[in-house]
C-alpha positions as a printed Julia matrix, in Angstrom:
170×3 Matrix{Float64}:
 -0.01   0.02   -0.02
  2.78   2.45    0.92
  4.76   1.57   -2.22
  1.65   2.28   -4.38
  1.44   5.68   -2.66
  5.1    6.32   -3.38
  4.57   5.49   -7.01
  1.58   7.77   -7.19
  3.48  10.56   -5.51
  6.45  10.06   -7.91
  4.06  10.26  -10.9
  2.32  13.34   -9.58
  5.6   15.06   -8.49
  7.17  14.72  -11.89
  3.94  15.45  -13.7
  3.3   18.62  -11.74
  6.83  19.93  -12.18
  6.62  19.12  -15.94
  3.26  20.84  -16.2
  4.57  23.97  -14.48
  7.62  24.18  -16.57
  5.84  23.68  -19.9
  2.93  25.93  -18.8
  5.35  28.72  -18.07
  7.16  28.23  -21.34
  3.93  28.28  -23.31
  2.66  31.29  -21.33
  5.82  33.24  -22.23
  5.49  32.26  -25.86
  9.04  30.9   -25.97
  8.87  28.34  -28.79
 12.58  29.0   -29.54
 13.44  27.95  -25.98
 11.5   24.72  -26.38
 13.24  24.03  -29.74
 16.66  24.74  -28.1
 15.98  22.31  -25.28
 14.6   19.53  -27.55
 17.49  19.82  -30.05
 20.09  20.41  -27.28
 21.42  23.45  -29.21
 24.12  24.74  -26.87
 24.31  28.18  -28.52
 20.61  28.73  -28.12
 20.63  27.38  -24.52
 23.37  29.85  -23.63
 21.21  32.68  -25.11
 18.19  31.5   -23.06
 20.26  31.31  -19.9
 21.52  34.85  -20.52
 18.0   36.14  -21.15
 16.69  34.53  -17.93
 19.56  36.1   -15.87
 18.72  39.52  -17.24
 14.9   39.13  -16.74
 13.32  40.63  -13.65
 13.47  38.47  -10.51
 10.42  36.23  -10.08
  9.71  32.73   -8.98
  8.77  31.98  -12.57
 12.13  33.14  -13.9
 14.0   31.4   -11.08
 12.36  28.04  -11.82
 12.91  28.49  -15.63
 16.57  29.35  -15.11
 17.09  26.29  -12.93
 15.31  24.09  -15.43
 17.3   25.42  -18.36
 20.57  25.16  -16.23
 19.77  21.48  -15.73
 19.38  21.07  -19.49
 15.6   21.27  -19.9
 13.48  18.4   -21.03
 12.91  15.24  -18.91
 16.42  15.35  -17.47
 15.96  18.91  -16.39
 12.54  18.22  -14.85
 13.95  15.4   -12.81
 16.94  17.43  -11.8
 14.68  20.27  -10.68
 12.41  17.88   -8.81
 15.44  16.33   -7.15
 16.81  19.74   -6.26
 13.47  20.77   -4.76
 13.12  17.53   -2.69
 16.74  17.78   -1.37
 16.39  21.46   -0.52
 13.06  20.85    1.15
 14.55  18.2     3.42
 17.49  20.41    4.28
 15.3   23.31    5.22
 13.08  21.17    7.35
 16.22  19.65    9.04
 17.6   23.12    9.58
 14.42  24.52   11.22
 13.96  21.46   13.37
 17.57  21.42   14.55
 16.79  23.46   17.64
 14.02  23.05   20.13
 11.87  25.73   18.43
 11.89  27.52   15.15
 12.4   30.8    17.03
 15.52  29.39   18.67
 16.85  28.41   15.26
 16.26  31.87   13.8
 17.82  33.66   16.75
 20.92  31.52   16.6
 21.62  32.2    12.92
 25.1   33.48   12.19
 27.48  34.09    9.3
 28.59  30.54    9.42
 25.07  29.37    8.89
 24.67  31.56    5.79
 28.01  30.29    4.35
 26.93  26.67    5.12
 23.56  27.3     3.43
 25.34  28.5     0.27
 27.78  25.54    0.26
 24.86  23.09    0.81
 22.9   24.72   -2.0
 25.81  24.17   -4.35
 26.16  20.54   -3.16
 22.46  20.05   -3.73
 22.82  21.37   -7.28
 25.47  18.76   -7.9
 23.19  16.15   -6.41
 20.35  17.27   -8.66
 22.57  17.04  -11.72
 23.36  13.41  -10.69
 19.69  12.7   -10.0
 19.65   9.09  -11.27
 22.16   8.15   -8.62
 20.24   9.99   -5.9
 16.96   8.31   -6.7
 18.49   4.85   -7.18
 19.98   5.19   -3.67
 16.71   6.38   -2.16
 13.99   4.33   -3.81
 12.92   1.04   -2.43
 10.39  -1.71   -3.3
  9.89  -1.75   -7.04
 12.56  -2.14   -9.7
 14.31   1.08  -10.78
 12.75   0.57  -14.3
  9.22   0.84  -12.85
 10.18   4.09  -11.12
 11.76   5.42  -14.34
  8.62   4.57  -16.39
  6.32   6.16  -13.79
  8.2    9.45  -13.6
  8.61   9.57  -17.43
  4.87   9.04  -17.82
  4.39  11.82  -15.24
  6.66  14.07  -17.32
  4.71  13.31  -20.5
  1.41  13.77  -18.76
  2.38  17.13  -17.31
  3.71  18.29  -20.72
  0.52  17.09  -22.5
 -1.8   18.83  -19.96
  0.23  22.08  -20.27
 -0.1   21.95  -24.07
 -3.79  21.15  -23.83
 -4.35  24.14  -21.51
 -2.93  26.41  -24.03
 -4.42  24.64  -27.01
 -1.22  24.99  -28.93
  0.84  22.69  -31.1
  4.52  23.23  -30.99
  7.78  21.84  -32.29
């Protein structure tokens, strides 16, 4: 029963991240970005990264820049999902490290900020190597089943985003 719930959560997690990424892309009318990610055109990806860095700061632009930094497509969605999961667990661990959240906040120092930055870089590396992270952390079913489930989630999220916009692209 718990494994079935984990499979469902894996599907929904990858599907929702995929939906958000493609929905944002379609909303911004960036068909060139989609083409660059699908064809793995390095020159175009560099251009997209540069544009995202120059764009005004927003959650949408932050997520898009991470996704493009991870290479876009399925690999990028899984890397972003892995990054979010690892960061979430680290934030929860950080805020539960003291007896209260207030105690954690009041004990913050420069060392904590430096450690947070270093951990963020390490989490980025973990996210890039997402297959190894998930192979180490999944249990129960064969790795192939997990792969198929998250890939189907990716395709579902992408299809729903395209349907929402009623657009055909690339």
